[in-house]
Amino acid sequence: MKLRKKLIITIFICLLCILGTALVFLLKHRANIKVDYCKGIGKQIENLKLKQFQLNVIDYGDTQENVIFYFNLKNKSKFNHDECVEDISIVRNIVTEFLNQNPSNKLNNRLVAFVFQTLPGDSISMFNYNNNEKLINPAQFHFFSFLNVNLSSATDFYDAKIIDIKVDEKEKLYLLKNFKNLEKVYLNGKVLTEDEKKYLLNILPNCMIICNGVSISDVNIE
């Protein structure tokens, strides 16, 4: 009788574990992937252990030539900008790898945008095309909006063409020489001296430089 009772209890506990696992699976966030050929990369992104973001929706933009990946924060109360930048770098790398390994995937022929919703009304964006909607290299995401990455920790973005950078330490302005492809850069934070501005114009002669909202160069990039 005691053995039967122990068996029943054991079975009951096992059932509870199974039901608990099933409930966790059902409650787990799942992205709404509306573009069939994005299901593979969508699943890879969902499996990433991102600190701040989770994939929410993959959908077409204004036309089917434009695909947008929408992300939102996992927990707004634990928002951390530096971790957001880390997540974006991780997503960027895995998407580039996916496109390079799957050249026949239709996403390689699309204008692709990533929108990372941060605080209410704010977002960070990443593109594989410029402002004129010209597709340069589908697997390369060189264009950023409102990323505001710290200059001292911007190593992952040295190949960017358009980017926002926070100048956290003026003595590290020399690091901008590492951005070999820059076409337009928004520098935010420290107020720069005239000598520092001249230095920037010297190391970035073909780049449109905007310091705290004011252009200091003659280069004009649309």
mmCIF file of C-alpha atoms in Angstrom, residues 37-131:
data_model
loop_
_atom_site.group_PDB
_atom_site.id
_atom_site.type_symbol
_atom_site.label_atom_id
_atom_site.label_comp_id
_atom_site.label_asym_id
_atom_site.label_seq_id
_atom_site.Cartn_x
_atom_site.Cartn_y
_atom_site.Cartn_z
ATOM 1 C CA TYR A 37 12.142 33.785 -45.902
ATOM 2 C CA CYS A 38 13.054 35.440 -42.567
ATOM 3 C CA LYS A 39 11.945 32.528 -40.387
ATOM 4 C CA GLY A 40 15.424 31.006 -40.316
ATOM 5 C CA ILE A 41 17.236 34.138 -39.203
ATOM 6 C CA GLY A 42 14.317 35.040 -36.954
ATOM 7 C CA LYS A 43 14.715 31.783 -35.034
ATOM 8 C CA GLN A 44 18.469 32.340 -34.715
ATOM 9 C CA ILE A 45 17.903 35.798 -33.288
ATOM 10 C CA GLU A 46 15.290 34.504 -30.837
ATOM 11 C CA ASN A 47 17.823 31.958 -29.565
ATOM 12 C CA LEU A 48 20.420 34.644 -28.830
ATOM 13 C CA LYS A 49 20.986 35.458 -25.175
ATOM 14 C CA LEU A 50 20.549 39.203 -25.538
ATOM 15 C CA LYS A 51 20.703 41.311 -22.386
ATOM 16 C CA GLN A 52 18.273 44.077 -23.311
ATOM 17 C CA PHE A 53 16.299 43.311 -26.455
ATOM 18 C CA GLN A 54 13.951 40.660 -27.763
ATOM 19 C CA LEU A 55 12.780 40.274 -31.342
ATOM 20 C CA ASN A 56 9.149 41.338 -31.635
ATOM 21 C CA VAL A 57 8.094 41.478 -35.295
ATOM 22 C CA ILE A 58 9.597 40.923 -38.753
ATOM 23 C CA ASP A 59 7.454 42.591 -41.390
ATOM 24 C CA TYR A 60 7.558 44.342 -44.740
ATOM 25 C CA GLY A 61 8.029 48.103 -44.865
ATOM 26 C CA ASP A 62 6.310 50.337 -47.396
ATOM 27 C CA THR A 63 6.900 47.709 -50.095
ATOM 28 C CA GLN A 64 7.988 44.080 -50.199
ATOM 29 C CA GLU A 65 11.452 45.294 -51.198
ATOM 30 C CA ASN A 66 11.892 46.620 -47.679
ATOM 31 C CA VAL A 67 12.016 44.350 -44.597
ATOM 32 C CA ILE A 68 12.026 45.632 -41.030
ATOM 33 C CA PHE A 69 13.047 43.762 -37.873
ATOM 34 C CA TYR A 70 11.414 45.279 -34.791
ATOM 35 C CA PHE A 71 12.846 44.751 -31.302
ATOM 36 C CA ASN A 72 11.614 45.883 -27.907
ATOM 37 C CA LEU A 73 13.136 45.912 -24.450
ATOM 38 C CA LYS A 74 12.785 42.854 -22.249
ATOM 39 C CA ASN A 75 12.479 45.010 -19.151
ATOM 40 C CA LYS A 76 12.204 48.805 -19.378
ATOM 41 C CA SER A 77 13.062 49.235 -15.701
ATOM 42 C CA LYS A 78 16.490 47.647 -16.325
ATOM 43 C CA PHE A 79 17.358 49.734 -19.391
ATOM 44 C CA ASN A 80 21.104 50.040 -19.981
ATOM 45 C CA HIS A 81 22.340 51.838 -23.105
ATOM 46 C CA ASP A 82 25.753 50.166 -23.203
ATOM 47 C CA GLU A 83 24.123 46.725 -23.079
ATOM 48 C CA CYS A 84 21.785 47.813 -25.885
ATOM 49 C CA VAL A 85 24.808 48.640 -28.032
ATOM 50 C CA GLU A 86 26.315 45.220 -27.220
ATOM 51 C CA ASP A 87 23.067 43.502 -28.246
ATOM 52 C CA ILE A 88 22.958 45.415 -31.532
ATOM 53 C CA SER A 89 26.510 44.337 -32.333
ATOM 54 C CA ILE A 90 25.586 40.696 -31.649
ATOM 55 C CA VAL A 91 22.473 40.883 -33.850
ATOM 56 C CA ARG A 92 24.435 42.608 -36.592
ATOM 57 C CA ASN A 93 27.103 39.903 -36.638
ATOM 58 C CA ILE A 94 24.687 36.972 -36.752
ATOM 59 C CA VAL A 95 22.579 38.537 -39.524
ATOM 60 C CA THR A 96 25.681 39.290 -41.613
ATOM 61 C CA GLU A 97 26.869 35.709 -41.122
ATOM 62 C CA PHE A 98 23.440 34.340 -42.083
ATOM 63 C CA LEU A 99 23.277 36.395 -45.288
ATOM 64 C CA ASN A 100 26.819 35.434 -46.292
ATOM 65 C CA GLN A 101 26.079 31.760 -45.723
ATOM 66 C CA ASN A 102 22.710 31.901 -47.516
ATOM 67 C CA PRO A 103 23.288 33.967 -50.692
ATOM 68 C CA SER A 104 20.102 32.625 -52.317
ATOM 69 C CA ASN A 105 17.899 33.864 -49.470
ATOM 70 C CA LYS A 106 15.660 36.693 -50.698
ATOM 71 C CA LEU A 107 16.752 38.873 -47.808
ATOM 72 C CA ASN A 108 20.008 39.399 -49.719
ATOM 73 C CA ASN A 109 18.039 41.440 -52.266
ATOM 74 C CA ARG A 110 16.125 43.577 -49.799
ATOM 75 C CA LEU A 111 16.547 46.913 -48.096
ATOM 76 C CA VAL A 112 16.781 45.770 -44.489
ATOM 77 C CA ALA A 113 16.232 47.899 -41.402
ATOM 78 C CA PHE A 114 16.470 47.007 -37.729
ATOM 79 C CA VAL A 115 14.530 49.133 -35.257
ATOM 80 C CA PHE A 116 15.421 48.701 -31.593
ATOM 81 C CA GLN A 117 12.791 50.357 -29.395
ATOM 82 C CA THR A 118 14.408 51.688 -26.233
ATOM 83 C CA LEU A 119 12.617 54.119 -23.942
ATOM 84 C CA PRO A 120 9.139 55.419 -24.897
ATOM 85 C CA GLY A 121 9.439 57.452 -28.082
ATOM 86 C CA ASP A 122 13.095 56.559 -28.608
ATOM 87 C CA SER A 123 14.735 53.949 -30.805
ATOM 88 C CA ILE A 124 18.040 52.963 -32.383
ATOM 89 C CA SER A 125 18.107 51.946 -36.048
ATOM 90 C CA MET A 126 20.502 49.980 -38.235
ATOM 91 C CA PHE A 127 20.397 49.661 -42.039
ATOM 92 C CA ASN A 128 22.124 47.953 -44.966
ATOM 93 C CA TYR A 129 21.363 50.976 -47.167
ATOM 94 C CA ASN A 130 21.962 54.716 -47.082
ATOM 95 C CA ASN A 131 19.494 57.572 -46.797
#
